[in-house]
mmCIF file of C-alpha atoms in Angstrom:
data_model
loop_
_atom_site.group_PDB
_atom_site.id
_atom_site.type_symbol
_atom_site.label_atom_id
_atom_site.label_comp_id
_atom_site.label_asym_id
_atom_site.label_seq_id
_atom_site.Cartn_x
_atom_site.Cartn_y
_atom_site.Cartn_z
ATOM 1 C CA MET A 1 17.146 12.499 -7.157
ATOM 2 C CA THR A 2 15.848 9.230 -4.679
ATOM 3 C CA GLU A 3 14.474 9.618 -1.447
ATOM 4 C CA VAL A 4 14.324 6.429 0.830
ATOM 5 C CA ILE A 5 11.048 5.774 2.434
ATOM 6 C CA GLU A 6 11.245 2.878 4.926
ATOM 7 C CA ILE A 7 12.621 -0.957 4.736
ATOM 8 C CA LYS A 8 9.873 -3.639 4.991
ATOM 9 C CA LYS A 9 9.828 -7.111 5.176
ATOM 10 C CA ALA A 10 9.108 -10.182 3.188
ATOM 11 C CA PRO A 11 10.769 -10.132 1.201
ATOM 12 C CA LEU A 12 13.057 -7.273 2.682
ATOM 13 C CA HIS A 13 13.218 -4.079 0.491
ATOM 14 C CA ARG A 14 12.558 -0.739 0.533
ATOM 15 C CA THR A 15 10.597 1.916 -1.570
ATOM 16 C CA VAL A 16 12.170 5.085 -3.080
ATOM 17 C CA GLN A 17 10.763 8.238 -5.041
ATOM 18 C CA SER A 18 12.618 8.695 -8.288
ATOM 19 C CA LYS A 19 12.087 10.209 -11.287
ATOM 20 C CA LYS A 20 14.720 8.248 -13.451
ATOM 21 C CA GLU A 21 14.165 8.706 -17.157
ATOM 22 C CA LEU A 22 13.274 6.183 -19.711
ATOM 23 C CA HIS A 23 16.181 5.700 -22.128
ATOM 24 C CA GLY A 24 17.270 3.247 -24.817
ATOM 25 C CA TRP A 25 20.340 0.835 -25.290
ATOM 26 C CA TRP A 26 23.436 1.830 -23.051
ATOM 27 C CA SER A 27 25.803 1.320 -26.492
ATOM 28 C CA GLY A 28 25.331 2.657 -29.926
ATOM 29 C CA ILE A 29 26.731 0.755 -32.666
ATOM 30 C CA GLU A 30 29.653 3.716 -33.396
ATOM 31 C CA PRO A 31 32.348 4.272 -32.552
ATOM 32 C CA TYR A 32 33.462 0.725 -31.167
ATOM 33 C CA GLY A 33 30.489 -1.496 -32.840
ATOM 34 C CA MET A 34 29.381 -2.427 -29.348
ATOM 35 C CA ARG A 35 25.541 -2.828 -30.148
ATOM 36 C CA GLU A 36 23.789 -6.291 -31.335
ATOM 37 C CA CYS A 37 20.430 -4.761 -30.449
ATOM 38 C CA THR A 38 18.569 -4.668 -33.983
ATOM 39 C CA SER A 39 15.893 -2.592 -32.496
ATOM 40 C CA GLU A 40 15.275 0.226 -30.153
ATOM 41 C CA ARG A 41 13.782 0.160 -27.238
ATOM 42 C CA LEU A 42 12.680 2.056 -23.822
ATOM 43 C CA LEU A 43 13.729 0.541 -21.244
ATOM 44 C CA ILE A 44 12.402 0.364 -17.799
ATOM 45 C CA ASN A 45 13.307 -1.185 -14.388
ATOM 46 C CA PRO A 46 10.938 -0.674 -11.340
ATOM 47 C CA TYR A 47 12.812 -2.630 -9.268
ATOM 48 C CA ASN A 48 16.908 -2.987 -8.314
ATOM 49 C CA GLY A 49 18.116 -6.223 -7.290
ATOM 50 C CA CYS A 50 16.582 -9.198 -8.187
ATOM 51 C CA GLU A 51 15.128 -12.078 -5.791
ATOM 52 C CA HIS A 52 15.820 -14.637 -8.601
ATOM 53 C CA ASP A 53 19.302 -13.638 -7.765
ATOM 54 C CA CYS A 54 21.085 -15.828 -10.602
ATOM 55 C CA PHE A 55 24.786 -16.293 -9.407
ATOM 56 C CA PHE A 56 26.233 -14.790 -12.800
ATOM 57 C CA CYS A 57 23.856 -12.127 -13.442
ATOM 58 C CA TYR A 58 26.044 -9.092 -14.839
ATOM 59 C CA ALA A 59 23.993 -6.953 -12.440
ATOM 60 C CA HIS A 60 25.862 -7.667 -9.429
ATOM 61 C CA ALA A 61 28.556 -5.728 -11.005
ATOM 62 C CA PHE A 62 26.626 -2.760 -11.110
ATOM 63 C CA PRO A 63 26.763 0.290 -8.544
ATOM 64 C CA GLY A 64 24.101 2.203 -6.798
ATOM 65 C CA HIS A 65 20.707 0.203 -5.800
ATOM 66 C CA PHE A 66 22.161 -2.887 -7.532
ATOM 67 C CA ALA A 67 25.376 -2.508 -5.199
ATOM 68 C CA HIS A 68 23.020 -2.196 -2.249
ATOM 69 C CA PHE A 69 21.208 -5.210 -2.977
ATOM 70 C CA ARG A 70 24.493 -7.083 -3.250
ATOM 71 C CA LYS A 71 25.359 -5.982 0.165
ATOM 72 C CA THR A 72 22.433 -6.259 2.047
ATOM 73 C CA GLY A 73 19.717 -8.369 0.055
ATOM 74 C CA VAL A 74 17.463 -5.160 0.138
ATOM 75 C CA ILE A 75 15.450 -4.606 -3.166
ATOM 76 C CA THR A 76 14.703 -1.407 -3.984
ATOM 77 C CA VAL A 77 11.286 -0.567 -5.241
ATOM 78 C CA PHE A 78 10.567 2.390 -7.176
ATOM 79 C CA LYS A 79 7.154 3.438 -5.950
ATOM 80 C CA ASP A 80 4.615 4.607 -7.861
ATOM 81 C CA PHE A 81 7.107 4.207 -10.713
ATOM 82 C CA ASP A 82 3.769 3.438 -13.692
ATOM 83 C CA ASN A 83 3.103 7.155 -12.940
ATOM 84 C CA VAL A 84 6.645 8.603 -13.416
ATOM 85 C CA VAL A 85 6.643 6.532 -16.928
ATOM 86 C CA GLU A 86 3.169 7.580 -17.720
ATOM 87 C CA ALA A 87 4.005 11.275 -17.271
ATOM 88 C CA GLN A 88 7.011 11.330 -19.427
ATOM 89 C CA LEU A 89 5.271 9.584 -22.578
ATOM 90 C CA ASN A 90 2.522 11.584 -21.980
ATOM 91 C CA LYS A 91 5.097 13.821 -23.370
ATOM 92 C CA LEU A 92 6.708 12.178 -26.528
ATOM 93 C CA ARG A 93 4.907 11.814 -30.122
ATOM 94 C CA VAL A 94 7.477 9.244 -30.817
ATOM 95 C CA ALA A 95 8.036 5.708 -28.929
ATOM 96 C CA SER A 96 9.689 2.762 -29.332
ATOM 97 C CA CYS A 97 8.405 -0.468 -27.627
ATOM 98 C CA GLY A 98 8.669 -0.460 -23.818
ATOM 99 C CA TYR A 99 11.041 -3.208 -22.470
ATOM 100 C CA LEU A 100 10.423 -4.649 -19.069
ATOM 101 C CA SER A 101 13.215 -5.467 -18.012
ATOM 102 C CA PRO A 102 16.594 -5.439 -18.844
ATOM 103 C CA VAL A 103 18.603 -6.209 -15.610
ATOM 104 C CA THR A 104 15.931 -6.969 -12.993
ATOM 105 C CA ASP A 105 13.195 -9.549 -13.294
ATOM 106 C CA PRO A 106 9.838 -7.941 -13.544
ATOM 107 C CA PHE A 107 7.994 -10.567 -12.096
ATOM 108 C CA GLN A 108 9.850 -11.780 -9.142
ATOM 109 C CA PRO A 109 8.203 -12.163 -6.449
ATOM 110 C CA ILE A 110 8.210 -8.779 -4.885
ATOM 111 C CA ASN A 111 6.124 -7.373 -8.294
ATOM 112 C CA GLU A 112 2.984 -9.900 -6.637
ATOM 113 C CA LYS A 113 2.862 -6.918 -3.989
ATOM 114 C CA TYR A 114 3.345 -3.583 -5.784
ATOM 115 C CA GLN A 115 2.130 -4.803 -9.500
ATOM 116 C CA LEU A 116 4.594 -1.968 -10.800
ATOM 117 C CA THR A 117 4.888 -4.830 -14.051
ATOM 118 C CA GLU A 118 1.402 -4.694 -14.859
ATOM 119 C CA LYS A 119 0.837 -1.006 -14.277
ATOM 120 C CA ILE A 120 3.227 -0.108 -16.605
ATOM 121 C CA ILE A 121 2.534 -2.605 -19.117
ATOM 122 C CA ALA A 122 -1.114 -0.876 -19.151
ATOM 123 C CA VAL A 123 0.327 2.557 -19.475
ATOM 124 C CA PHE A 124 1.678 1.343 -22.771
ATOM 125 C CA VAL A 125 -0.691 -0.680 -23.893
ATOM 126 C CA ARG A 126 -3.585 2.322 -23.142
ATOM 127 C CA ARG A 127 -1.709 4.324 -25.680
ATOM 128 C CA ASN A 128 -1.405 1.435 -28.237
ATOM 129 C CA ILE A 129 2.200 1.473 -27.465
ATOM 130 C CA PRO A 130 4.167 -1.941 -27.867
ATOM 131 C CA VAL A 131 6.028 -3.665 -24.958
ATOM 132 C CA GLU A 132 7.761 -6.933 -23.717
ATOM 133 C CA VAL A 133 8.216 -8.682 -21.169
ATOM 134 C CA VAL A 134 11.569 -10.646 -20.126
ATOM 135 C CA THR A 135 11.430 -12.865 -17.500
ATOM 136 C CA LYS A 136 12.494 -16.258 -15.302
ATOM 137 C CA GLY A 137 9.104 -16.279 -13.558
ATOM 138 C CA VAL A 138 5.547 -16.675 -14.057
ATOM 139 C CA ILE A 139 3.867 -14.276 -15.665
ATOM 140 C CA SER A 140 0.756 -13.071 -14.353
ATOM 141 C CA GLU A 141 -2.995 -13.684 -16.082
ATOM 142 C CA GLU A 142 -3.217 -9.751 -15.745
ATOM 143 C CA ALA A 143 -0.236 -9.139 -17.926
ATOM 144 C CA ILE A 144 -0.620 -11.318 -20.555
ATOM 145 C CA ARG A 145 -4.385 -9.927 -20.535
ATOM 146 C CA LEU A 146 -2.625 -6.735 -21.674
ATOM 147 C CA LEU A 147 -0.181 -7.936 -23.694
ATOM 148 C CA ALA A 148 -2.820 -9.954 -25.715
ATOM 149 C CA LYS A 149 -4.847 -6.520 -26.612
ATOM 150 C CA GLN A 150 -1.512 -4.818 -28.654
ATOM 151 C CA GLU A 151 -0.451 -6.284 -31.467
ATOM 152 C CA HIS A 152 3.274 -5.647 -31.418
ATOM 153 C CA SER A 153 3.497 -6.542 -27.869
ATOM 154 C CA PHE A 154 5.468 -9.679 -27.166
ATOM 155 C CA ALA A 155 7.060 -11.731 -24.308
ATOM 156 C CA GLN A 156 10.454 -13.209 -23.664
ATOM 157 C CA LEU A 157 11.380 -16.454 -21.140
ATOM 158 C CA SER A 158 14.706 -17.623 -20.184
ATOM 159 C CA ILE A 159 14.887 -20.939 -19.842
ATOM 160 C CA LEU A 160 18.563 -22.608 -19.214
ATOM 161 C CA THR A 161 18.249 -25.965 -19.067
ATOM 162 C CA LEU A 162 15.657 -28.855 -18.498
ATOM 163 C CA ASP A 163 17.668 -30.027 -15.416
ATOM 164 C CA GLU A 164 15.845 -28.735 -12.597
ATOM 165 C CA THR A 165 18.789 -29.692 -10.309
ATOM 166 C CA LYS A 166 21.218 -27.331 -12.363
ATOM 167 C CA ARG A 167 18.915 -24.435 -12.609
ATOM 168 C CA GLU A 168 18.241 -24.430 -8.713
ATOM 169 C CA TRP A 169 21.943 -24.236 -8.727
ATOM 170 C CA MET A 170 22.031 -21.382 -10.515
ATOM 171 C CA MET A 171 19.126 -19.174 -9.118
ATOM 172 C CA ASN A 172 18.345 -18.726 -5.598
ATOM 173 C CA GLY A 173 14.331 -18.259 -7.212
ATOM 174 C CA GLY A 174 12.549 -17.989 -10.496
ATOM 175 C CA ALA A 175 9.640 -20.492 -11.958
ATOM 176 C CA SER A 176 10.489 -24.098 -12.047
ATOM 177 C CA THR A 177 11.036 -25.552 -15.353
ATOM 178 C CA GLU A 178 7.547 -26.786 -15.836
ATOM 179 C CA GLU A 179 6.307 -23.397 -14.824
ATOM 180 C CA LEU A 180 8.564 -21.653 -17.541
ATOM 181 C CA LEU A 181 7.400 -24.194 -20.416
ATOM 182 C CA ARG A 182 3.582 -23.373 -19.340
ATOM 183 C CA ASN A 183 4.159 -19.677 -19.610
ATOM 184 C CA ILE A 184 4.728 -20.107 -22.724
ATOM 185 C CA GLU A 185 2.165 -22.577 -23.575
ATOM 186 C CA ARG A 186 -0.132 -19.925 -22.177
ATOM 187 C CA LEU A 187 1.118 -17.145 -24.053
ATOM 188 C CA SER A 188 0.777 -19.172 -27.252
ATOM 189 C CA ASN A 189 -2.643 -19.717 -26.415
ATOM 190 C CA GLU A 190 -3.370 -16.218 -26.376
ATOM 191 C CA ASP A 191 -1.451 -15.881 -29.942
ATOM 192 C CA ILE A 192 1.098 -13.623 -28.192
ATOM 193 C CA PHE A 193 4.806 -13.933 -29.956
ATOM 194 C CA THR A 194 7.033 -15.832 -27.528
ATOM 195 C CA VAL A 195 10.601 -16.141 -27.508
ATOM 196 C CA CYS A 196 12.617 -18.077 -25.478
ATOM 197 C CA ARG A 197 16.013 -17.013 -24.564
ATOM 198 C CA VAL A 198 18.901 -19.715 -24.066
ATOM 199 C CA ASP A 199 20.587 -17.342 -22.367
ATOM 200 C CA PRO A 200 23.560 -17.712 -21.202
ATOM 201 C CA VAL A 201 24.627 -21.305 -22.130
ATOM 202 C CA LEU A 202 27.441 -22.055 -19.684
ATOM 203 C CA PRO A 203 30.124 -24.057 -21.158
ATOM 204 C CA TYR A 204 30.392 -27.538 -20.054
ATOM 205 C CA ILE A 205 27.912 -27.231 -17.768
ATOM 206 C CA THR A 206 24.474 -26.762 -20.041
ATOM 207 C CA SER A 207 26.301 -26.642 -23.362
ATOM 208 C CA ASP A 208 25.896 -30.566 -24.491
ATOM 209 C CA GLU A 209 24.434 -30.665 -27.775
ATOM 210 C CA GLN A 210 21.653 -32.976 -26.511
ATOM 211 C CA GLU A 211 20.685 -31.472 -23.681
ATOM 212 C CA LEU A 212 20.511 -28.204 -25.791
ATOM 213 C CA GLU A 213 18.618 -29.945 -28.378
ATOM 214 C CA GLU A 214 15.900 -31.406 -26.154
ATOM 215 C CA LEU A 215 15.417 -27.756 -24.740
ATOM 216 C CA ILE A 216 14.812 -26.522 -27.905
ATOM 217 C CA VAL A 217 12.462 -29.056 -28.936
ATOM 218 C CA LYS A 218 10.663 -28.639 -25.827
ATOM 219 C CA VAL A 219 10.335 -24.977 -26.032
ATOM 220 C CA VAL A 220 8.972 -24.946 -29.715
ATOM 221 C CA ASP A 221 6.441 -27.559 -29.181
ATOM 222 C CA ALA A 222 5.034 -25.149 -26.514
ATOM 223 C CA GLY A 223 4.908 -22.604 -28.603
ATOM 224 C CA ALA A 224 8.104 -20.496 -28.831
ATOM 225 C CA SER A 225 8.493 -18.792 -32.138
ATOM 226 C CA HIS A 226 11.821 -17.591 -31.731
ATOM 227 C CA LEU A 227 15.369 -18.660 -29.855
ATOM 228 C CA ILE A 228 17.811 -16.110 -28.327
ATOM 229 C CA THR A 229 21.053 -17.567 -27.264
ATOM 230 C CA SER A 230 24.439 -16.329 -25.595
ATOM 231 C CA CYS A 231 27.605 -17.307 -24.094
ATOM 232 C CA LEU A 232 28.562 -16.933 -20.880
ATOM 233 C CA ASP A 233 30.271 -13.663 -20.029
ATOM 234 C CA ILE A 234 31.972 -13.048 -16.862
ATOM 235 C CA PRO A 235 32.287 -9.139 -15.651
ATOM 236 C CA LYS A 236 35.803 -8.926 -14.065
ATOM 237 C CA ALA A 237 34.385 -7.511 -10.941
ATOM 238 C CA MET A 238 33.034 -10.823 -10.183
ATOM 239 C CA GLU A 239 35.284 -13.213 -11.716
ATOM 240 C CA ARG A 240 36.354 -14.650 -8.949
ATOM 241 C CA GLY A 241 33.036 -15.231 -7.319
ATOM 242 C CA ILE A 242 31.836 -17.155 -10.401
ATOM 243 C CA TYR A 243 34.904 -19.074 -10.446
ATOM 244 C CA ALA A 244 34.700 -20.049 -6.639
ATOM 245 C CA LYS A 245 31.068 -20.868 -7.544
ATOM 246 C CA ILE A 246 31.729 -23.210 -9.926
ATOM 247 C CA GLU A 247 34.134 -24.949 -8.417
ATOM 248 C CA SER A 248 32.157 -25.373 -5.015
ATOM 249 C CA LYS A 249 29.735 -27.741 -7.465
ATOM 250 C CA TYR A 250 32.089 -29.033 -10.477
ATOM 251 C CA GLY A 251 35.699 -28.959 -8.659
ATOM 252 C CA LYS A 252 38.878 -27.431 -8.981
ATOM 253 C CA GLU A 253 39.557 -28.624 -12.370
ATOM 254 C CA MET A 254 36.152 -27.167 -14.154
ATOM 255 C CA ARG A 255 37.638 -24.095 -12.786
ATOM 256 C CA ARG A 256 40.717 -24.481 -14.152
ATOM 257 C CA LYS A 257 38.908 -25.373 -17.529
ATOM 258 C CA TYR A 258 37.000 -22.036 -16.935
ATOM 259 C CA GLU A 259 40.044 -20.316 -16.435
ATOM 260 C CA ARG A 260 41.542 -21.726 -19.686
ATOM 261 C CA LEU A 261 38.903 -20.597 -21.791
ATOM 262 C CA TYR A 262 37.838 -17.060 -20.309
ATOM 263 C CA VAL A 263 41.029 -15.094 -22.006
ATOM 264 C CA GLU A 264 39.011 -12.850 -24.133
ATOM 265 C CA GLU A 265 38.421 -9.465 -22.521
ATOM 266 C CA MET A 266 35.182 -6.688 -23.986
ATOM 267 C CA SER A 267 34.303 -3.801 -22.111
ATOM 268 C CA GLY A 268 35.210 -4.994 -18.432
ATOM 269 C CA ARG A 269 34.012 -8.388 -19.497
ATOM 270 C CA LYS A 270 35.777 -11.754 -19.966
ATOM 271 C CA HIS A 271 34.341 -13.664 -22.977
ATOM 272 C CA ALA A 272 35.411 -17.386 -23.781
ATOM 273 C CA ARG A 273 37.727 -17.509 -26.769
ATOM 274 C CA ILE A 274 36.123 -16.464 -30.284
ATOM 275 C CA GLU A 275 36.405 -20.383 -31.784
ATOM 276 C CA TYR A 276 34.266 -21.693 -28.488
ATOM 277 C CA ARG A 277 31.828 -19.578 -29.104
ATOM 278 C CA ARG A 278 31.566 -20.072 -33.001
ATOM 279 C CA LYS A 279 31.477 -23.820 -32.477
ATOM 280 C CA LEU A 280 28.813 -23.274 -29.785
ATOM 281 C CA PHE A 281 26.348 -20.825 -31.886
ATOM 282 C CA GLY A 282 27.202 -22.869 -35.276
ATOM 283 C CA MET A 283 25.864 -26.580 -33.256
ATOM 284 C CA ILE A 284 22.869 -24.077 -31.864
ATOM 285 C CA LYS A 285 22.040 -22.627 -35.381
ATOM 286 C CA GLU A 286 22.155 -26.098 -36.864
ATOM 287 C CA ILE A 287 19.433 -27.569 -34.014
ATOM 288 C CA CYS A 288 17.080 -24.719 -34.714
ATOM 289 C CA LYS A 289 17.329 -25.247 -38.358
ATOM 290 C CA ARG A 290 16.957 -29.145 -37.832
ATOM 291 C CA LYS A 291 13.477 -27.786 -35.598
ATOM 292 C CA GLU A 292 12.534 -24.810 -38.160
ATOM 293 C CA VAL A 293 12.847 -22.281 -35.362
ATOM 294 C CA PRO A 294 14.765 -18.588 -36.153
ATOM 295 C CA MET A 295 17.420 -17.609 -33.845
ATOM 296 C CA GLY A 296 19.509 -14.789 -32.981
ATOM 297 C CA LEU A 297 22.343 -13.663 -30.415
ATOM 298 C CA CYS A 298 22.475 -11.513 -27.552
ATOM 299 C CA MET A 299 25.453 -9.295 -27.155
ATOM 300 C CA GLU A 300 27.799 -11.682 -28.845
ATOM 301 C CA PHE A 301 30.849 -9.666 -30.693
ATOM 302 C CA GLU A 302 34.448 -10.433 -31.983
ATOM 303 C CA LYS A 303 37.459 -7.908 -31.131
ATOM 304 C CA VAL A 304 38.987 -6.710 -34.301
ATOM 305 C CA ILE A 305 41.920 -4.852 -34.348
ATOM 306 C CA GLU A 306 42.134 -2.246 -36.750
ATOM 307 C CA ALA A 307 45.255 0.217 -36.937
ATOM 308 C CA GLY A 308 45.930 -1.024 -33.493
ATOM 309 C CA ASN A 309 42.657 0.325 -32.251
ATOM 310 C CA ALA A 310 40.062 -1.967 -30.654
ATOM 311 C CA ARG A 311 36.602 -2.504 -32.400
ATOM 312 C CA PHE A 312 33.886 -4.870 -32.172
ATOM 313 C CA SER A 313 31.758 -7.065 -34.731
ATOM 314 C CA GLY A 314 28.675 -8.818 -34.091
ATOM 315 C CA LEU A 315 28.207 -12.162 -34.386
ATOM 316 C CA ASN A 316 24.924 -12.148 -35.423
ATOM 317 C CA GLN A 317 25.396 -11.332 -38.935
ATOM 318 C CA GLU A 318 26.974 -14.613 -39.275
ATOM 319 C CA PHE A 319 24.543 -16.629 -37.005
ATOM 320 C CA MET A 320 20.834 -15.172 -36.692
ATOM 321 C CA THR A 321 18.684 -16.419 -38.842
ATOM 322 C CA SER A 322 15.623 -13.974 -38.568
ATOM 323 C CA ARG A 323 15.883 -10.172 -39.445
ATOM 324 C CA ASN A 324 15.170 -8.783 -35.739
ATOM 325 C CA CYS A 325 17.682 -10.465 -33.170
ATOM 326 C CA GLU A 326 14.306 -10.747 -31.166
ATOM 327 C CA GLY A 327 12.520 -12.783 -33.971
ATOM 328 C CA ILE A 328 9.498 -10.264 -34.398
ATOM 329 C CA ASN A 329 9.531 -6.999 -36.728
ATOM 330 C CA ILE A 330 8.404 -4.003 -34.406
ATOM 331 C CA PRO A 331 8.050 -0.613 -35.799
ATOM 332 C CA ILE A 332 8.857 2.844 -34.383
ATOM 333 C CA TYR A 333 5.400 4.602 -33.256
ATOM 334 C CA VAL A 334 4.305 7.995 -33.603
ATOM 335 C CA ARG A 335 1.419 10.139 -31.744
ATOM 336 C CA ARG A 336 -0.696 12.134 -34.966
ATOM 337 C CA GLY A 337 -2.199 15.418 -33.605
ATOM 338 C CA SER A 338 -4.133 15.278 -30.324
ATOM 339 C CA ASP A 339 -5.010 11.702 -30.317
ATOM 340 C CA ASP A 340 -4.151 9.826 -27.329
ATOM 341 C CA GLU A 341 -3.382 6.551 -29.061
ATOM 342 C CA PHE A 342 0.048 5.715 -30.860
ATOM 343 C CA SER A 343 0.194 3.831 -34.264
ATOM 344 C CA PRO A 344 3.029 2.157 -35.833
ATOM 345 C CA VAL A 345 4.919 4.013 -38.739
ATOM 346 C CA GLU A 346 4.276 2.154 -42.427
ATOM 347 C CA GLY A 347 7.464 1.189 -43.891
ATOM 348 C CA CYS A 348 9.494 0.834 -40.575
ATOM 349 C CA ASP A 349 9.932 -2.922 -39.494
ATOM 350 C CA GLY A 350 12.449 -1.614 -36.360
ATOM 351 C CA ASN A 351 15.714 -2.967 -37.671
ATOM 352 C CA CYS A 352 17.572 0.448 -37.175
ATOM 353 C CA LEU A 353 21.401 -1.434 -37.332
ATOM 354 C CA ALA A 354 19.774 -2.709 -41.370
ATOM 355 C CA CYS A 355 19.227 1.047 -41.775
ATOM 356 C CA TYR A 356 22.357 1.750 -40.448
ATOM 357 C CA ARG A 357 24.184 -0.155 -42.991
ATOM 358 C CA SER A 358 21.835 0.403 -45.817
ATOM 359 C CA SER A 359 22.277 3.850 -47.991
ATOM 360 C CA GLY A 360 18.560 4.275 -48.000
ATOM 361 C CA LYS A 361 16.480 6.807 -46.273
ATOM 362 C CA PRO A 362 14.862 5.119 -42.700
ATOM 363 C CA GLY A 363 11.509 3.693 -43.002
ATOM 364 C CA CYS A 364 10.350 5.794 -39.981
ATOM 365 C CA GLY A 365 11.574 8.856 -41.291
ATOM 366 C CA ILE A 366 13.948 10.175 -38.329
ATOM 367 C CA GLU A 367 17.534 10.340 -39.842
ATOM 368 C CA GLU A 368 19.352 9.874 -36.315
ATOM 369 C CA LEU A 369 17.647 6.749 -35.402
ATOM 370 C CA LYS A 370 19.536 5.549 -38.511
ATOM 371 C CA THR A 371 23.081 6.245 -36.926
ATOM 372 C CA ALA A 372 21.880 3.130 -33.938
ATOM 373 C CA GLY A 373 22.782 5.180 -31.328
ATOM 374 C CA ALA A 374 22.191 5.076 -27.248
ATOM 375 C CA TRP A 375 19.479 7.528 -26.947
ATOM 376 C CA LYS A 376 18.301 9.402 -24.420
ATOM 377 C CA LEU A 377 14.390 10.759 -23.135
ATOM 378 C CA ARG A 378 15.697 13.637 -24.317
ATOM 379 C CA ASP A 379 16.538 11.965 -27.978
ATOM 380 C CA TYR A 380 12.807 11.350 -28.069
ATOM 381 C CA LYS A 381 11.485 14.623 -26.968
ATOM 382 C CA THR A 382 13.598 16.245 -30.144
ATOM 383 C CA TRP A 383 12.110 14.165 -32.310
ATOM 384 C CA SER A 384 8.594 14.511 -30.863
ATOM 385 C CA LYS A 385 9.344 18.389 -31.626
ATOM 386 C CA ALA A 386 10.120 16.925 -35.368
ATOM 387 C CA VAL A 387 6.883 15.504 -35.764
ATOM 388 C CA GLU A 388 4.962 18.500 -34.132
ATOM 389 C CA GLU A 389 6.523 20.784 -36.397
ATOM 390 C CA THR A 390 6.120 18.588 -39.528
ATOM 391 C CA GLU A 391 2.048 18.603 -38.817
ATOM 392 C CA GLN A 392 1.821 22.190 -38.195
ATOM 393 C CA THR A 393 4.172 22.881 -41.886
ATOM 394 C CA THR A 394 1.570 20.291 -43.198
ATOM 395 C CA LEU A 395 -1.567 22.382 -41.667
ATOM 396 C CA THR A 396 -0.125 25.554 -42.862
ATOM 397 C CA SER A 397 0.405 24.178 -46.709
ATOM 398 C CA ILE A 398 -3.558 22.571 -46.638
ATOM 399 C CA PHE A 399 -5.233 25.242 -44.987
ATOM 400 C CA ASN A 400 -3.259 28.546 -46.112
ATOM 401 C CA ILE A 401 -2.436 29.482 -42.363
ATOM 402 C CA GLU A 402 0.030 31.975 -42.373
#
C-alpha cells in the first residue's frame, strides 16, 4: 500500500510511503532451474526508476512505479524507507547479506538529496549484517566508511566499456569511466572487496576481444578482485525499442545481425544463440585466467528440453572460476539471545546452490535454505522463530527449566 505525497523537481520525482518487505531472489532453483545466484540476499530498492536510464535495462519492462517512470520520467522515492527496513530487521534472528540495489542504482543523483542508501547501509552495519552495493554511479565517502566497518560488506561497480562515447550512448546518466575506475581504487584502498560487472556485454558493440581485455586489465589494476559478466538479454516487451536504438546508432545491418542472433526465448526474454554466448564467455574466461582474476556469470542459462518440458541449466557450472558467483563467501548471519548484533554462522560459506547439489546438511543448519528457493520476509521470520525455539530448548536442558 502506497500513498503519493507530492511531485518534486530537480530531478523530477515523487515521494511515497511504503511498507514493502525485504525479500530474496525472484526465482528459486526449482522447478525450472532459473536461478544462478549462489548465495542468499535481502533485496532492497529505496528508489524505483533510475536517472542513469540505460536503454537496455530490463526494469523498463516492469509494472507499477517502474512503468510510471518509463512513461513520465518521474522517480519514486520511498520516504523514510530506512525506518521500514530497520523495523523489519529488528524482528529477525536470521539474516542474509543486504543488496542495494537489484534494479535501480542506489547512487543515482536523487540519493544525494535523500541519502536513503547510506541510511540503509547504516541500519545493516549497526547490526553487524553485511550489505553490498551495486552501482554505475559515484559511491559516497560515507558509504565507503560504513562498508569498511563490516567484514563481509562489499561493492560491485558496473563498467561496460572503456569507450566513453559508447558509455554515453548506452545510458543517459551515470559516472564516467574514469570515475568508475576511481571508485574501484577508493574501495580497494579501504580493503573493501570489489567486483567489476562487465554486465551486460552488447554483441558486436562491446564484445571485441581486445576491447574487453583492455577493460579487464584496467579494472584489475585498479583493485577489482572478481569479475561478473553476462550477454545482453532483451525483454520481449522492449524488443522493438532496443533494436530501434541500436539501428539509430549503428545502422540497419547491425539491427539485422541482432535479429538473427536473438532467437532463443526464456522466461519472457530473448537471448543470443547459445553457441555465441558460449564462445563469448569462453573468451572472457581465458582473459580472466591470463590476468589471474576469478569470474562468474549473471543469470545465464541454456534451455534444455526433457520429456517435452523446458528446464534451464545454469552456465556458471561451465564457466565460473570461483565458488560463489560474486567471488566472496558470505555466510548466513544469526542473532543469538537478546543481542543487538548478528554473527556469522560458522561452517557456512553462503553457497546455497552448492548445498542444493550436495547430499550433506547445510552449514547454516537451516534445511529449507538448502532448497535454494525464492524467499520472502515471512520465511526469514519462520527461521528466526526456529532459532528462538532452539535456544529455549538449550536453556531448558542446561538449567533444568520446566
